[in-house]
GROMACS .gro file of C-alpha atoms in nm:
model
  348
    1UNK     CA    1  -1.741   1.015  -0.822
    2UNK     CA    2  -1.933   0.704  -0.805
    3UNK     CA    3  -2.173   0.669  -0.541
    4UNK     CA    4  -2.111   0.336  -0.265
    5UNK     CA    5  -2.413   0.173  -0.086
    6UNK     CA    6  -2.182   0.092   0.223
    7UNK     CA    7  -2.370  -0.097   0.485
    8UNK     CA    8  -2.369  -0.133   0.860
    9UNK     CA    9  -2.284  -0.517   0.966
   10UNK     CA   10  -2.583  -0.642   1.145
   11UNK     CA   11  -2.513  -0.575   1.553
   12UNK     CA   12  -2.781  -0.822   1.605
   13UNK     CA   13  -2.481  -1.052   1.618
   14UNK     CA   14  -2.273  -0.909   1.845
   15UNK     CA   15  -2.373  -1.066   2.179
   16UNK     CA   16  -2.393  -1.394   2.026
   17UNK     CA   17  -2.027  -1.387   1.947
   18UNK     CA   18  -1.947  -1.251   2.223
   19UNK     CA   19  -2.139  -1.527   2.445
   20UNK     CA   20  -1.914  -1.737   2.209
   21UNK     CA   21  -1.583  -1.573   2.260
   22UNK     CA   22  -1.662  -1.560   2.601
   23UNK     CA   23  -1.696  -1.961   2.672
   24UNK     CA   24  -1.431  -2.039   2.496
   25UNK     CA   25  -1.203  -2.255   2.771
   26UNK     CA   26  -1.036  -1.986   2.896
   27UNK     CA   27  -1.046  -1.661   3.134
   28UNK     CA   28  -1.276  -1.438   2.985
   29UNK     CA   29  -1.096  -1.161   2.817
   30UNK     CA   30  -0.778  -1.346   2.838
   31UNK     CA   31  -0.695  -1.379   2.465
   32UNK     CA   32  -0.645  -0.978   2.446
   33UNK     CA   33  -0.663  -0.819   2.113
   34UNK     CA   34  -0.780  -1.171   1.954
   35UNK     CA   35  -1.095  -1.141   2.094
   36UNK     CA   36  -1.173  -0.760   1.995
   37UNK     CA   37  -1.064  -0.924   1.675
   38UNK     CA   38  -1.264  -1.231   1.642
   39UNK     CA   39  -1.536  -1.032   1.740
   40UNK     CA   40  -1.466  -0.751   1.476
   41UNK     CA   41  -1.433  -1.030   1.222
   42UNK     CA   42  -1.725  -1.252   1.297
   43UNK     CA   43  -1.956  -0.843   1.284
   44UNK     CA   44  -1.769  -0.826   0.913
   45UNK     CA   45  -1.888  -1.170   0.801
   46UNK     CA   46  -2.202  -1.220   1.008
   47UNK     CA   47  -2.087  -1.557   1.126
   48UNK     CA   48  -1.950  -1.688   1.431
   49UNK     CA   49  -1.759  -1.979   1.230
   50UNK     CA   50  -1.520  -1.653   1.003
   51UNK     CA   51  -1.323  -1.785   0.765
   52UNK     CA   52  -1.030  -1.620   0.591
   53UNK     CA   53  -1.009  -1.709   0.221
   54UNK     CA   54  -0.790  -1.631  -0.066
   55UNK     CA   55  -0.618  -1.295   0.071
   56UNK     CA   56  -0.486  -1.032  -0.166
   57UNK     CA   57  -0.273  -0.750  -0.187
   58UNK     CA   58  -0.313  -0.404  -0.379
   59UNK     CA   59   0.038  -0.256  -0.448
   60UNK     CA   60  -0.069   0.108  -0.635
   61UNK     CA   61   0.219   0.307  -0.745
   62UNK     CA   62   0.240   0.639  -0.884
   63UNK     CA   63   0.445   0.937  -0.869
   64UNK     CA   64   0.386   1.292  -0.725
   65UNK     CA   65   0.431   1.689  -0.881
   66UNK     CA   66   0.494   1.826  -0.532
   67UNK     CA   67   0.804   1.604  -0.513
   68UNK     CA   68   0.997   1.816  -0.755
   69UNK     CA   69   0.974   2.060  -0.440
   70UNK     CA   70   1.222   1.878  -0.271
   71UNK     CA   71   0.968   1.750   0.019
   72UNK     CA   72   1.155   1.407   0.021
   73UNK     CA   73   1.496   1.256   0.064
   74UNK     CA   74   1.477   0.981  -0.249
   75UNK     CA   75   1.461   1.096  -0.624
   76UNK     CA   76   1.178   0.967  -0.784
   77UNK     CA   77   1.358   0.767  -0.971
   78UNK     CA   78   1.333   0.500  -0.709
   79UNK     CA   79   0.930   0.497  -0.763
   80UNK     CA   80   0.987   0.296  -1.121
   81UNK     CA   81   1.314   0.126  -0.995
   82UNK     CA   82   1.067  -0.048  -0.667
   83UNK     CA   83   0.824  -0.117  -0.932
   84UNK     CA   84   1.069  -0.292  -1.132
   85UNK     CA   85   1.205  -0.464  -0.840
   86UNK     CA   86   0.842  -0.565  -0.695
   87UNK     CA   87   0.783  -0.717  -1.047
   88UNK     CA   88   1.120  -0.946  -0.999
   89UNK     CA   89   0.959  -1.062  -0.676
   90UNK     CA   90   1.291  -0.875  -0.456
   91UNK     CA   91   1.061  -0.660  -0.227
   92UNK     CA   92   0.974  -0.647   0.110
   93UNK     CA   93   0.607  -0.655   0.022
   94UNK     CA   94   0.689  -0.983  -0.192
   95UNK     CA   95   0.864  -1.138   0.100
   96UNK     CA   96   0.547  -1.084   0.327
   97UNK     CA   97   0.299  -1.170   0.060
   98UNK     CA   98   0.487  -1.490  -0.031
   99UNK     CA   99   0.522  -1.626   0.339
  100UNK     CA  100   0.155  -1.521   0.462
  101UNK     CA  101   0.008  -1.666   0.078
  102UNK     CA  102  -0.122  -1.342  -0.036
  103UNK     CA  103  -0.197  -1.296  -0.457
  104UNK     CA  104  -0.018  -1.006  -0.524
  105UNK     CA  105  -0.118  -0.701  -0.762
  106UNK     CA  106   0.139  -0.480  -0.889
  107UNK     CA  107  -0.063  -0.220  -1.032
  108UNK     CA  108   0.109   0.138  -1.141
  109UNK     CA  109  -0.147   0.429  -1.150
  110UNK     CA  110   0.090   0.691  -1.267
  111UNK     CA  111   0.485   0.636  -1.238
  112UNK     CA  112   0.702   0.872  -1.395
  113UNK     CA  113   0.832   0.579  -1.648
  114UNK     CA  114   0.710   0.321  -1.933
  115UNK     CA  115   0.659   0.032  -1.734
  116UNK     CA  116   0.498  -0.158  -1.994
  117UNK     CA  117   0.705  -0.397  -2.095
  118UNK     CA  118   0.777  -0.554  -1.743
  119UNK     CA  119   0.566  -0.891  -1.684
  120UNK     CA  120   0.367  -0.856  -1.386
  121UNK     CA  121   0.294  -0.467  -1.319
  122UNK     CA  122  -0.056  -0.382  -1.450
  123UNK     CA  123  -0.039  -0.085  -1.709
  124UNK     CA  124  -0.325   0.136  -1.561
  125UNK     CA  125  -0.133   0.481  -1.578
  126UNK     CA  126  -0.294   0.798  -1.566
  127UNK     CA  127  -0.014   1.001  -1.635
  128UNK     CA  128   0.341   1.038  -1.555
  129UNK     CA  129   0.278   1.174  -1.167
  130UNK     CA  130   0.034   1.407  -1.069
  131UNK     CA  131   0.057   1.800  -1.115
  132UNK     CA  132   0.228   1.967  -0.840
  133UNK     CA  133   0.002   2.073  -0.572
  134UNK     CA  134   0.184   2.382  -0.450
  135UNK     CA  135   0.102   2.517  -0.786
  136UNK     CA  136  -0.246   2.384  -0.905
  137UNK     CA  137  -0.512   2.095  -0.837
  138UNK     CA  138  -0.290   1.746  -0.831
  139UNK     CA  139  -0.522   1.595  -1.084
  140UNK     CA  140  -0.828   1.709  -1.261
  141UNK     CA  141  -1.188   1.546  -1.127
  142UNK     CA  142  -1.225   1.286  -1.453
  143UNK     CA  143  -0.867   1.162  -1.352
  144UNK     CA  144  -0.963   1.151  -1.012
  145UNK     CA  145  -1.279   0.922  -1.106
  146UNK     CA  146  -1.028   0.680  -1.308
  147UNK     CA  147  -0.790   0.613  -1.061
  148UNK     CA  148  -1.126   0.521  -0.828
  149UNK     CA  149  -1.256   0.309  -1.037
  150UNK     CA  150  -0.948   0.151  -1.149
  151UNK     CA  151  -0.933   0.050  -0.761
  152UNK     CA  152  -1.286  -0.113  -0.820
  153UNK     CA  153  -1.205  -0.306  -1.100
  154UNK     CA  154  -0.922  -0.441  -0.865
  155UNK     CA  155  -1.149  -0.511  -0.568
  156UNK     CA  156  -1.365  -0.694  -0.819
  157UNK     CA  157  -1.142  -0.904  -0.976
  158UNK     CA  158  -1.023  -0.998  -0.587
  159UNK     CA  159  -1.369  -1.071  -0.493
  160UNK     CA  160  -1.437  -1.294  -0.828
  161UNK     CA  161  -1.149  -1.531  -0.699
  162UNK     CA  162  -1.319  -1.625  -0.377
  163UNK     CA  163  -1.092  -1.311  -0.157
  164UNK     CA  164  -1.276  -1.162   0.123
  165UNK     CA  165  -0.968  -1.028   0.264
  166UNK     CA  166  -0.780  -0.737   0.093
  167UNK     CA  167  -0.473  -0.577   0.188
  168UNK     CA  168  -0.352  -0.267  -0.009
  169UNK     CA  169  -0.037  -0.144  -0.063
  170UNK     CA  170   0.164   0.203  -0.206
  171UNK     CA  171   0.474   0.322  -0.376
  172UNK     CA  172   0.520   0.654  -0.468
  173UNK     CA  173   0.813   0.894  -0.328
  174UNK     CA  174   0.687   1.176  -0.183
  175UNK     CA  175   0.325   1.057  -0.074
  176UNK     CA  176   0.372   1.128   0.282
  177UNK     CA  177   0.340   1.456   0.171
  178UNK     CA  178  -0.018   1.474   0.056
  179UNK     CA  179  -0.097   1.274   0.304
  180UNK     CA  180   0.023   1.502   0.544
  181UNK     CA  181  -0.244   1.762   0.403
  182UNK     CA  182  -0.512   1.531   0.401
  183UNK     CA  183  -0.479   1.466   0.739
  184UNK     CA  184  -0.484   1.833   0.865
  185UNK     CA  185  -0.773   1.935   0.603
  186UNK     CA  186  -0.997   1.612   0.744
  187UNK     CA  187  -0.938   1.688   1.081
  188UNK     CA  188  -0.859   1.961   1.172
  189UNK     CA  189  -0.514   1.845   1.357
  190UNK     CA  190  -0.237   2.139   1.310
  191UNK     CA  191  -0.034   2.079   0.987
  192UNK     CA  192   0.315   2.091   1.171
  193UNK     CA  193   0.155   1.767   1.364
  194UNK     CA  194   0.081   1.578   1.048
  195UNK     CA  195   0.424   1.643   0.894
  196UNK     CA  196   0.696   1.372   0.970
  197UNK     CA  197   1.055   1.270   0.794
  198UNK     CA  198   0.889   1.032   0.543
  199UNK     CA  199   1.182   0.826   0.405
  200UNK     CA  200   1.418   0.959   0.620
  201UNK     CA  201   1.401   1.347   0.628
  202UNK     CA  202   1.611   1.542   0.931
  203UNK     CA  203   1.535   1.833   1.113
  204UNK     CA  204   1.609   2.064   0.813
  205UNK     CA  205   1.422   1.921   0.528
  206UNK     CA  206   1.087   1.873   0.809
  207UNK     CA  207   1.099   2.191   0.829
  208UNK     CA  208   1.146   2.277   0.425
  209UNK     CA  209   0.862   2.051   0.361
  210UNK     CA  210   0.600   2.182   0.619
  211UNK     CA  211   0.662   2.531   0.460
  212UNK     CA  212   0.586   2.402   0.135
  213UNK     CA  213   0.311   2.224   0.248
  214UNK     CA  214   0.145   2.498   0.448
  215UNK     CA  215   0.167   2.722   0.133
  216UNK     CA  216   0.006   2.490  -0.068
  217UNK     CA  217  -0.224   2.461   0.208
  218UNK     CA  218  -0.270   2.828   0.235
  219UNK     CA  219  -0.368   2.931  -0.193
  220UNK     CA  220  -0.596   2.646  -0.146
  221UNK     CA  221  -0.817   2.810   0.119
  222UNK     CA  222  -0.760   3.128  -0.109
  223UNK     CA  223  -0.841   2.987  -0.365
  224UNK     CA  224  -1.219   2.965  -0.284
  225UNK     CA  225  -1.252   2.629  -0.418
  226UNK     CA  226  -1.505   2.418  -0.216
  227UNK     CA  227  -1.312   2.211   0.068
  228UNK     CA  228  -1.507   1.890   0.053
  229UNK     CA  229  -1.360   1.577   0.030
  230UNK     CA  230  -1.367   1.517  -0.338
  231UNK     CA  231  -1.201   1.812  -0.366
  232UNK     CA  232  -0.934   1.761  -0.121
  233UNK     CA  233  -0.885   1.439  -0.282
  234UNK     CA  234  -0.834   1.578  -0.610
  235UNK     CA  235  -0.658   1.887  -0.522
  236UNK     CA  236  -0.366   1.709  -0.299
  237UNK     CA  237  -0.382   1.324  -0.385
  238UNK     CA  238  -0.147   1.069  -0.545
  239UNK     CA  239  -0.304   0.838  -0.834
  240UNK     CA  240  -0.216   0.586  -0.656
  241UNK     CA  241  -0.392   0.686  -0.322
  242UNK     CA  242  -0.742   0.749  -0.484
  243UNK     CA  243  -0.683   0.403  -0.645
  244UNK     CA  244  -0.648   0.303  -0.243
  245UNK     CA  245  -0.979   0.492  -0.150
  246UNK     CA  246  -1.134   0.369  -0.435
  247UNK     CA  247  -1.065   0.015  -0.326
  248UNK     CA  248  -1.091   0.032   0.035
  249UNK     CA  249  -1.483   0.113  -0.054
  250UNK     CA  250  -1.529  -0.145  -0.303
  251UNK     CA  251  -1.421  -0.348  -0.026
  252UNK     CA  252  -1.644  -0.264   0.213
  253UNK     CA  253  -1.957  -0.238  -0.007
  254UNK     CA  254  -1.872  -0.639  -0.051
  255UNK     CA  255  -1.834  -0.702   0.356
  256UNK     CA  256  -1.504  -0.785   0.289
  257UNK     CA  257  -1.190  -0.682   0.558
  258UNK     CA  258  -0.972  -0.442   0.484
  259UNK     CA  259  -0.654  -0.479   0.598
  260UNK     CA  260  -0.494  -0.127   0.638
  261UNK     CA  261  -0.097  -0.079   0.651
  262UNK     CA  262   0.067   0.310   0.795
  263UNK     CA  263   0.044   0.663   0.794
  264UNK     CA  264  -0.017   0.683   0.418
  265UNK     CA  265  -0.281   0.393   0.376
  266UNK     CA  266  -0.404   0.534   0.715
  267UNK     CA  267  -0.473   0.886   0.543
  268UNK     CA  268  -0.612   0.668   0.260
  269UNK     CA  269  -0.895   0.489   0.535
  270UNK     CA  270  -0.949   0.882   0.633
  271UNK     CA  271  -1.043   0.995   0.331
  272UNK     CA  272  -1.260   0.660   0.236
  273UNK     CA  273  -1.447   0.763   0.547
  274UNK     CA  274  -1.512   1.108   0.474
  275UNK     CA  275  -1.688   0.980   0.182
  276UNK     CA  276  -1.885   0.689   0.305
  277UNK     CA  277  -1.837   0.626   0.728
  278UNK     CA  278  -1.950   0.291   0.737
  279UNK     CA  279  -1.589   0.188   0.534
  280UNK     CA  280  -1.464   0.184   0.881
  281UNK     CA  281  -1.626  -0.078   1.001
  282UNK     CA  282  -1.482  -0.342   0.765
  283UNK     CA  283  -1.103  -0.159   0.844
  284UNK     CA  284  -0.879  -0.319   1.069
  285UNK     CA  285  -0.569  -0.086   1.137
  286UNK     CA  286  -0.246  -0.361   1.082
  287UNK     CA  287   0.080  -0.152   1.201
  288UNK     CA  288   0.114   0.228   1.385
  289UNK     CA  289   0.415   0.332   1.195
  290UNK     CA  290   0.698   0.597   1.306
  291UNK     CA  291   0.553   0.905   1.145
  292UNK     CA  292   0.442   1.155   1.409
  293UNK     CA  293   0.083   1.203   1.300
  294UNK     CA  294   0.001   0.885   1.201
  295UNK     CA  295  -0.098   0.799   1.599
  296UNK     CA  296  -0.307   1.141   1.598
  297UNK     CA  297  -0.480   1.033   1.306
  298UNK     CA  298  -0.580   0.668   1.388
  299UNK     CA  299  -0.695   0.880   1.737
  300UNK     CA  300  -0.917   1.052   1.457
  301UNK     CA  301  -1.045   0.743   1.321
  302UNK     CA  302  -1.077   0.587   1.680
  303UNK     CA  303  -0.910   0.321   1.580
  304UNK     CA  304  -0.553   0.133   1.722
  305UNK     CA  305  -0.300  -0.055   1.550
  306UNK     CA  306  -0.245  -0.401   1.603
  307UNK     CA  307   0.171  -0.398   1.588
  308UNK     CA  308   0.420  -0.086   1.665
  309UNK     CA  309   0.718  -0.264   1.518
  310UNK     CA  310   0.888   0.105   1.396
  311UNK     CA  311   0.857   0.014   1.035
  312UNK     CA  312   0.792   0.257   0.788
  313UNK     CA  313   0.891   0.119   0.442
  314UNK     CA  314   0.503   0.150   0.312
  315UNK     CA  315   0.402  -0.137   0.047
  316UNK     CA  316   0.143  -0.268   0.274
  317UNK     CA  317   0.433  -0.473   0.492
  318UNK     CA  318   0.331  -0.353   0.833
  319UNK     CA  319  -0.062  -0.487   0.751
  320UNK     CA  320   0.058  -0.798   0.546
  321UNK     CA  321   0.275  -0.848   0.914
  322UNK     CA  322   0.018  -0.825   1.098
  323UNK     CA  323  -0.225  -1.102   0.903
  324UNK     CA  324  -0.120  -1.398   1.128
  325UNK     CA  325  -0.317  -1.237   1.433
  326UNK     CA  326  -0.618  -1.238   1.241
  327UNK     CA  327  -0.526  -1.601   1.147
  328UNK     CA  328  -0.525  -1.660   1.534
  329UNK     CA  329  -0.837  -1.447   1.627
  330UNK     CA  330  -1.006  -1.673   1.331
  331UNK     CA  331  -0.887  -2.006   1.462
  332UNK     CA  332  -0.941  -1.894   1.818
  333UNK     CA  333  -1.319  -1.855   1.711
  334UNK     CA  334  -1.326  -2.228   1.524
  335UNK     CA  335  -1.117  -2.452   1.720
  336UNK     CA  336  -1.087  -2.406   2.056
  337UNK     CA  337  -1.350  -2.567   2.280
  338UNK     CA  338  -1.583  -2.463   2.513
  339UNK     CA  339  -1.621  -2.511   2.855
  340UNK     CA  340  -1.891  -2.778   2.787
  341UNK     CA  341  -1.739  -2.967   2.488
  342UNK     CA  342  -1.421  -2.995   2.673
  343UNK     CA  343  -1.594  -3.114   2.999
  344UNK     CA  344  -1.381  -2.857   3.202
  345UNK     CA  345  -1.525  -2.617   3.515
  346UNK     CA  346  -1.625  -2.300   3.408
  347UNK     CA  347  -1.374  -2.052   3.602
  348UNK     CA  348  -1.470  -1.734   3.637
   0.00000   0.00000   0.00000
């Protein structure tokens, strides 16, 4: 896997925004959130004048071998059907991209139909799904590299357009599941805590899919295969989620934000920073969605989500909502006075 020269913003630059933030004509710390974000923001782009320019999303879709295990509640026949749809411009993730002016990439890593002849979806498949994982590796370690560096090329393209704001989005049915077993092999947090209803799973078919997770789980500590993060990725991943980690670090390696949607681009951002930890501080954490673990895991990451608005339809949506509060913390920064400018009494 290719090797990313990640760096650390400069923290010489911290108190100087925050001497900025803090003059601003109003109570100090009384803009909340904004502030942790306008700070977070101005760190990214070593300014204290950020600017938000020509945001784009990353919609990766790809289909899954351990979903023939029954481990969701749609067929995967609604993978190509989204993809279709997203292509039309009938999705949620084109509603959200449309109002908050995103550029949109429909990109499809490995769905389990020819998608080529559909204007708009980029033809970067690996294969029709990945291998199922109960039974052997998900994908082998030269797929694994492609679907990386197919998120590159995407980053790159982004960042040749003027973007220094990326938002990245999945579809794939079933991908709660290996990102159920990411999250327990990164962390160490109990399986049965990382294991939620996905789509819409009931008591039942939780309980189906965390025994066919856990032995998948279990041959792959028999197995004697090295547990290191490549290998987790390759072993349990979707195509379309090392395409995510592959981005998310191209990102960062350019100092651009990363705007990071639920539980499944959340596992995504955990992986990325079990391969390089300075990703996370160019990831801002957009929505905490309704799966059980995902609030354990962005505990993991130390990290908070800026919405809880119970949506868990994936695509990105819960980041792409939560763009107009980094609109705010930006404007905050670059048009509100100071006490001085604005000839008022400083008061407090």
């Amino acid at each position: 896997m290719r090797v990313f020269h990640i760096s650390m913003p400069d923290e010489a630059l911290r108190p100087v925004l925050q001497e900025k933030i803090d003059n601003l004509n109003k109570p100090k710390g009384s803009m909340g959130r904004l502030e942790e974000l306008a700070l977070r923001i101005g760190l990214i782009q070593q300014t204290t004048a950020p600017e938000l320019c020509h945001p784009c999303h990353l919609l990766f879709g790809a289909d899954h071998g351990i979903e023939r295990e029954g481990v969701s509640v749609s067929p995967r026949d609604v993978t190509w059907q989204q993809m279709i749809n997203f292509s039309r411009g009938g999705g949620g993730v084109n509603m959200f991209c449309r109002q908050h002016g995103f550029k949109l990439f429909i990109v499809d890593m490995g769905v389990d139909h020819d998608l080529s002849s559909y204007p708009g979806i980029f033809d970067c498949k690996v294969a029709r799904g990945t291998l199922n994982f109960l039974h052997e590796a998900a994908m082998t370690a030269a797929e694994a590299d492609r679907c990386v560096e197919t998120g590159i090329s995407f980053v790159d393209e982004c960042h040749k357009e003027g973007c220094n704001v990326l938002c990245i989005g999945e579809m794939g049915i079933g991908n709660t599941s290996p990102s159920s077993v990411w999250m327990h092999l990164l962390t160490g947090i109990p399986l049965d805590h990382c294991i939620g209803s996905g789509a819409g799973l009931t008591g039942t078919g939780v309980r189906h899919k965390y025994e066919v997770l856990r032995e998948a789980v279990e041959r792959f500590r028999q197995s004697g295969c090295r547990r290191t993060p490549e290998e987790i990725l390759r072993r349990f991943g979707g195509f379309e989620m090392a395409a995510a980690v592959g981005a998310m670090l191209r990102a960062a390696e350019l100092h651009m934000i990363v705007l990071v949607d639920g539980f499944i681009m959340t596992a995504c951002m955990l992986m990325a920073s079990r391969l390089e930890p300075a990703v996370l501080e160019y990831a801002i954490f957009g929505h905490e969605g309704n799966e059980p673990g995902h609030r354990l895991m962005l505990d993991a990451l130390h990290a908070r989500g800026l919405l809880r608005l119970g949506m868990r339809l994936g695509e990105g949506t819960g980041a792409l909502c939560a763009y107009p509060l980094l609109q705010s913390a930006v404007r905050m920064m670059n048009e509100m006075n100071d006490f001085k400018t604005a000839h008022i009494t400083k008061y407090f």
